[in-house]
PDB file of C-alpha atoms in Angstrom:
ATOM      1  CA  UNK A1368      71.298  95.588  86.875  1.00 86.00           C
ATOM      2  CA  UNK A1369      72.745  94.678  90.390  1.00 92.00           C
ATOM      3  CA  UNK A1370      71.412  94.050  94.019  1.00 93.00           C
ATOM      4  CA  UNK A1371      72.941  93.458  96.976  1.00 93.00           C
ATOM      5  CA  UNK A1372      72.189  91.023  99.409  1.00 94.00           C
ATOM      6  CA  UNK A1373      73.624  91.980 102.813  1.00 94.00           C
ATOM      7  CA  UNK A1374      74.362  89.618 105.384  1.00 94.00           C
ATOM      8  CA  UNK A1375      74.605  90.967 108.806  1.00 93.00           C
ATOM      9  CA  UNK A1376      76.372  89.702 111.895  1.00 90.00           C
ATOM     10  CA  UNK A1377      73.159  87.593 112.900  1.00 90.00           C
ATOM     11  CA  UNK A1378      73.071  86.017 109.504  1.00 92.00           C
ATOM     12  CA  UNK A1379      70.038  87.672 108.370  1.00 96.00           C
ATOM     13  CA  UNK A1380      70.009  88.600 104.678  1.00 97.00           C
ATOM     14  CA  UNK A1381      68.216  91.695 103.271  1.00 97.00           C
ATOM     15  CA  UNK A1382      67.969  93.048  99.901  1.00 97.00           C
ATOM     16  CA  UNK A1383      65.893  96.252  98.898  1.00 97.00           C
ATOM     17  CA  UNK A1384      63.599  95.750  95.900  1.00 97.00           C
ATOM     18  CA  UNK A1385      60.920  97.819  94.158  1.00 96.00           C
ATOM     19  CA  UNK A1386      57.488  97.304  95.629  1.00 96.00           C
ATOM     20  CA  UNK A1387      56.348  95.382  92.204  1.00 95.00           C
ATOM     21  CA  UNK A1388      59.093  93.138  92.333  1.00 96.00           C
ATOM     22  CA  UNK A1389      58.890  92.243  96.289  1.00 97.00           C
ATOM     23  CA  UNK A1390      56.101  89.987  95.865  1.00 96.00           C
ATOM     24  CA  UNK A1391      57.682  88.232  92.991  1.00 97.00           C
ATOM     25  CA  UNK A1392      60.645  87.602  95.035  1.00 97.00           C
ATOM     26  CA  UNK A1393      59.078  86.391  97.512  1.00 97.00           C
ATOM     27  CA  UNK A1394      57.134  84.153  95.786  1.00 97.00           C
ATOM     28  CA  UNK A1395      60.156  82.763  93.955  1.00 97.00           C
ATOM     29  CA  UNK A1396      62.093  82.349  97.288  1.00 97.00           C
ATOM     30  CA  UNK A1397      58.941  80.054  98.448  1.00 96.00           C
ATOM     31  CA  UNK A1398      59.063  78.152  95.526  1.00 96.00           C
ATOM     32  CA  UNK A1399      62.745  77.371  95.605  1.00 96.00           C
ATOM     33  CA  UNK A1400      62.507  76.369  99.385  1.00 95.00           C
ATOM     34  CA  UNK A1401      59.137  74.641  98.706  1.00 94.00           C
ATOM     35  CA  UNK A1402      57.708  76.192 101.684  1.00 91.00           C
ATOM     36  CA  UNK A1403      54.698  78.350 102.524  1.00 91.00           C
ATOM     37  CA  UNK A1404      54.370  80.055 106.021  1.00 93.00           C
ATOM     38  CA  UNK A1405      52.092  82.494 108.080  1.00 95.00           C
ATOM     39  CA  UNK A1406      55.044  84.720 107.869  1.00 96.00           C
ATOM     40  CA  UNK A1407      54.619  84.850 104.170  1.00 96.00           C
ATOM     41  CA  UNK A1408      51.247  85.011 103.670  1.00 96.00           C
ATOM     42  CA  UNK A1409      51.333  88.080 106.202  1.00 97.00           C
ATOM     43  CA  UNK A1410      54.372  89.981 104.353  1.00 97.00           C
ATOM     44  CA  UNK A1411      52.079  89.415 101.098  1.00 97.00           C
ATOM     45  CA  UNK A1412      49.322  91.029 102.947  1.00 97.00           C
ATOM     46  CA  UNK A1413      51.304  93.799 103.734  1.00 97.00           C
ATOM     47  CA  UNK A1414      53.038  94.327 100.489  1.00 97.00           C
ATOM     48  CA  UNK A1415      49.550  94.359  98.694  1.00 97.00           C
ATOM     49  CA  UNK A1416      48.033  96.860 101.057  1.00 97.00           C
ATOM     50  CA  UNK A1417      51.260  99.184 101.213  1.00 96.00           C
ATOM     51  CA  UNK A1418      49.939 102.313 101.648  1.00 95.00           C
ATOM     52  CA  UNK A1419      47.837 101.679 104.874  1.00 96.00           C
ATOM     53  CA  UNK A1420      50.714  99.791 106.724  1.00 96.00           C
ATOM     54  CA  UNK A1421      53.138 102.352 105.603  1.00 96.00           C
ATOM     55  CA  UNK A1422      50.867 105.130 107.026  1.00 95.00           C
ATOM     56  CA  UNK A1423      50.301 103.022 110.477  1.00 94.00           C
ATOM     57  CA  UNK A1424      54.048 102.445 110.669  1.00 93.00           C
ATOM     58  CA  UNK A1425      54.531 105.876 110.266  1.00 92.00           C
ATOM     59  CA  UNK A1426      51.891 106.834 112.842  1.00 93.00           C
ATOM     60  CA  UNK A1427      53.593 104.620 115.306  1.00 92.00           C
ATOM     61  CA  UNK A1428      57.350 105.786 114.293  1.00 93.00           C
ATOM     62  CA  UNK A1429      58.154 102.179 113.644  1.00 92.00           C
ATOM     63  CA  UNK A1430      60.950 101.327 110.582  1.00 93.00           C
ATOM     64  CA  UNK A1431      60.037  97.800 110.530  1.00 96.00           C
ATOM     65  CA  UNK A1432      56.766  95.622 110.138  1.00 96.00           C
ATOM     66  CA  UNK A1433      57.653  92.222 111.544  1.00 95.00           C
ATOM     67  CA  UNK A1434      54.970  89.668 110.034  1.00 96.00           C
ATOM     68  CA  UNK A1435      53.473  87.100 112.872  1.00 94.00           C
ATOM     69  CA  UNK A1436      55.210  83.940 112.539  1.00 93.00           C
ATOM     70  CA  UNK A1437      53.487  80.850 113.611  1.00 93.00           C
ATOM     71  CA  UNK A1438      55.213  78.730 116.247  1.00 93.00           C
ATOM     72  CA  UNK A1439      54.817  75.495 114.076  1.00 93.00           C
ATOM     73  CA  UNK A1440      56.588  77.206 111.326  1.00 92.00           C
ATOM     74  CA  UNK A1441      59.659  78.478 113.342  1.00 92.00           C
ATOM     75  CA  UNK A1442      60.132  74.821 114.784  1.00 92.00           C
ATOM     76  CA  UNK A1443      59.834  73.374 111.847  1.00 91.00           C
ATOM     77  CA  UNK A1444      62.630  75.986 110.347  1.00 90.00           C
ATOM     78  CA  UNK A1445      59.706  76.997 107.331  1.00 93.00           C
ATOM     79  CA  UNK A1446      60.122  80.822 108.522  1.00 95.00           C
ATOM     80  CA  UNK A1447      60.646  82.972 105.222  1.00 96.00           C
ATOM     81  CA  UNK A1448      60.387  86.417 106.166  1.00 97.00           C
ATOM     82  CA  UNK A1449      61.907  88.164 109.360  1.00 97.00           C
ATOM     83  CA  UNK A1450      60.886  91.777 108.952  1.00 97.00           C
ATOM     84  CA  UNK A1451      59.887  94.439 106.064  1.00 98.00           C
ATOM     85  CA  UNK A1452      60.940  97.943 106.029  1.00 97.00           C
ATOM     86  CA  UNK A1453      58.650 100.045 103.596  1.00 97.00           C
ATOM     87  CA  UNK A1454      60.099 102.804 101.929  1.00 96.00           C
ATOM     88  CA  UNK A1455      58.185 105.763 100.257  1.00 95.00           C
ATOM     89  CA  UNK A1456      59.934 108.883  98.239  1.00 93.00           C
ATOM     90  CA  UNK A1457      57.739 110.812  96.054  1.00 92.00           C
ATOM     91  CA  UNK A1458      56.051 108.154  93.691  1.00 92.00           C
ATOM     92  CA  UNK A1459      58.489 105.378  94.544  1.00 95.00           C
ATOM     93  CA  UNK A1460      57.774 102.445  96.588  1.00 96.00           C
ATOM     94  CA  UNK A1461      60.535 100.468  97.719  1.00 97.00           C
ATOM     95  CA  UNK A1462      60.678  97.406 100.236  1.00 98.00           C
ATOM     96  CA  UNK A1463      63.797  96.337 102.418  1.00 98.00           C
ATOM     97  CA  UNK A1464      62.949  92.316 102.954  1.00 98.00           C
ATOM     98  CA  UNK A1465      64.851  90.880 105.683  1.00 98.00           C
ATOM     99  CA  UNK A1466      65.072  87.283 105.552  1.00 97.00           C
ATOM    100  CA  UNK A1467      65.141  84.571 107.988  1.00 96.00           C
ATOM    101  CA  UNK A1468      68.298  83.462 109.074  1.00 94.00           C
ATOM    102  CA  UNK A1469      68.003  79.757 107.505  1.00 94.00           C
ATOM    103  CA  UNK A1470      67.381  81.309 104.092  1.00 96.00           C
ATOM    104  CA  UNK A1471      70.597  80.607 102.438  1.00 95.00           C
ATOM    105  CA  UNK A1472      72.421  83.563 100.504  1.00 95.00           C
ATOM    106  CA  UNK A1473      72.391  81.331  97.200  1.00 95.00           C
ATOM    107  CA  UNK A1474      68.426  80.988  97.280  1.00 96.00           C
ATOM    108  CA  UNK A1475      68.005  84.883  97.426  1.00 97.00           C
ATOM    109  CA  UNK A1476      70.896  85.153  94.383  1.00 96.00           C
ATOM    110  CA  UNK A1477      69.009  82.476  92.487  1.00 96.00           C
ATOM    111  CA  UNK A1478      66.025  84.280  92.871  1.00 96.00           C
ATOM    112  CA  UNK A1479      67.217  87.645  92.187  1.00 97.00           C
ATOM    113  CA  UNK A1480      68.405  86.110  88.811  1.00 96.00           C
ATOM    114  CA  UNK A1481      65.332  85.060  87.694  1.00 95.00           C
ATOM    115  CA  UNK A1482      64.034  88.437  88.309  1.00 94.00           C
ATOM    116  CA  UNK A1483      66.644  89.419  85.894  1.00 94.00           C
ATOM    117  CA  UNK A1484      69.264  90.805  88.201  1.00 95.00           C
ATOM    118  CA  UNK A1485      73.039  90.232  89.004  1.00 93.00           C
ATOM    119  CA  UNK A1486      73.155  89.936  92.905  1.00 94.00           C
ATOM    120  CA  UNK A1487      76.294  90.652  95.002  1.00 92.00           C
ATOM    121  CA  UNK A1488      76.610  88.990  98.696  1.00 93.00           C
ATOM    122  CA  UNK A1489      78.094  91.780 101.096  1.00 93.00           C
ATOM    123  CA  UNK A1490      79.049  90.301 104.845  1.00 91.00           C
ATOM    124  CA  UNK A1491      78.459  93.198 107.224  1.00 84.00           C
ATOM    125  CA  UNK A1492      80.787  92.576 110.501  1.00 75.00           C
ATOM    126  CA  UNK A1493      82.271  94.501 113.165  1.00 66.00           C
ATOM    127  CA  UNK A1494      85.843  95.238 113.345  1.00 61.00           C
TER     128      UNK A1494
END
């Protein structure tokens, strides 16, 4: 199975995975980077309480949930998760994880491989 890592003009990397795999992906990226941060803890809390945060985001007409980040983590370059998009279609729950610009594409691709996926990198550019 294939996953696409999208890299936008700001060098933020995004990947869409199922809710079940999202936590494993974040933990694997964190392990590879050797980092733990406040935004990672907050992102995991959002994922573990998916339905509550999904309902709250819908009430506020928000597409993305932005985990709080520690100033110390930002200065150290230890931020992992920039934002999350929660998607619910019927019984299916998916998450678009947007990683910080300092997380390298290769780290995300390697983490996806450990989850059993082949990964492509797609750079989004304006023409």
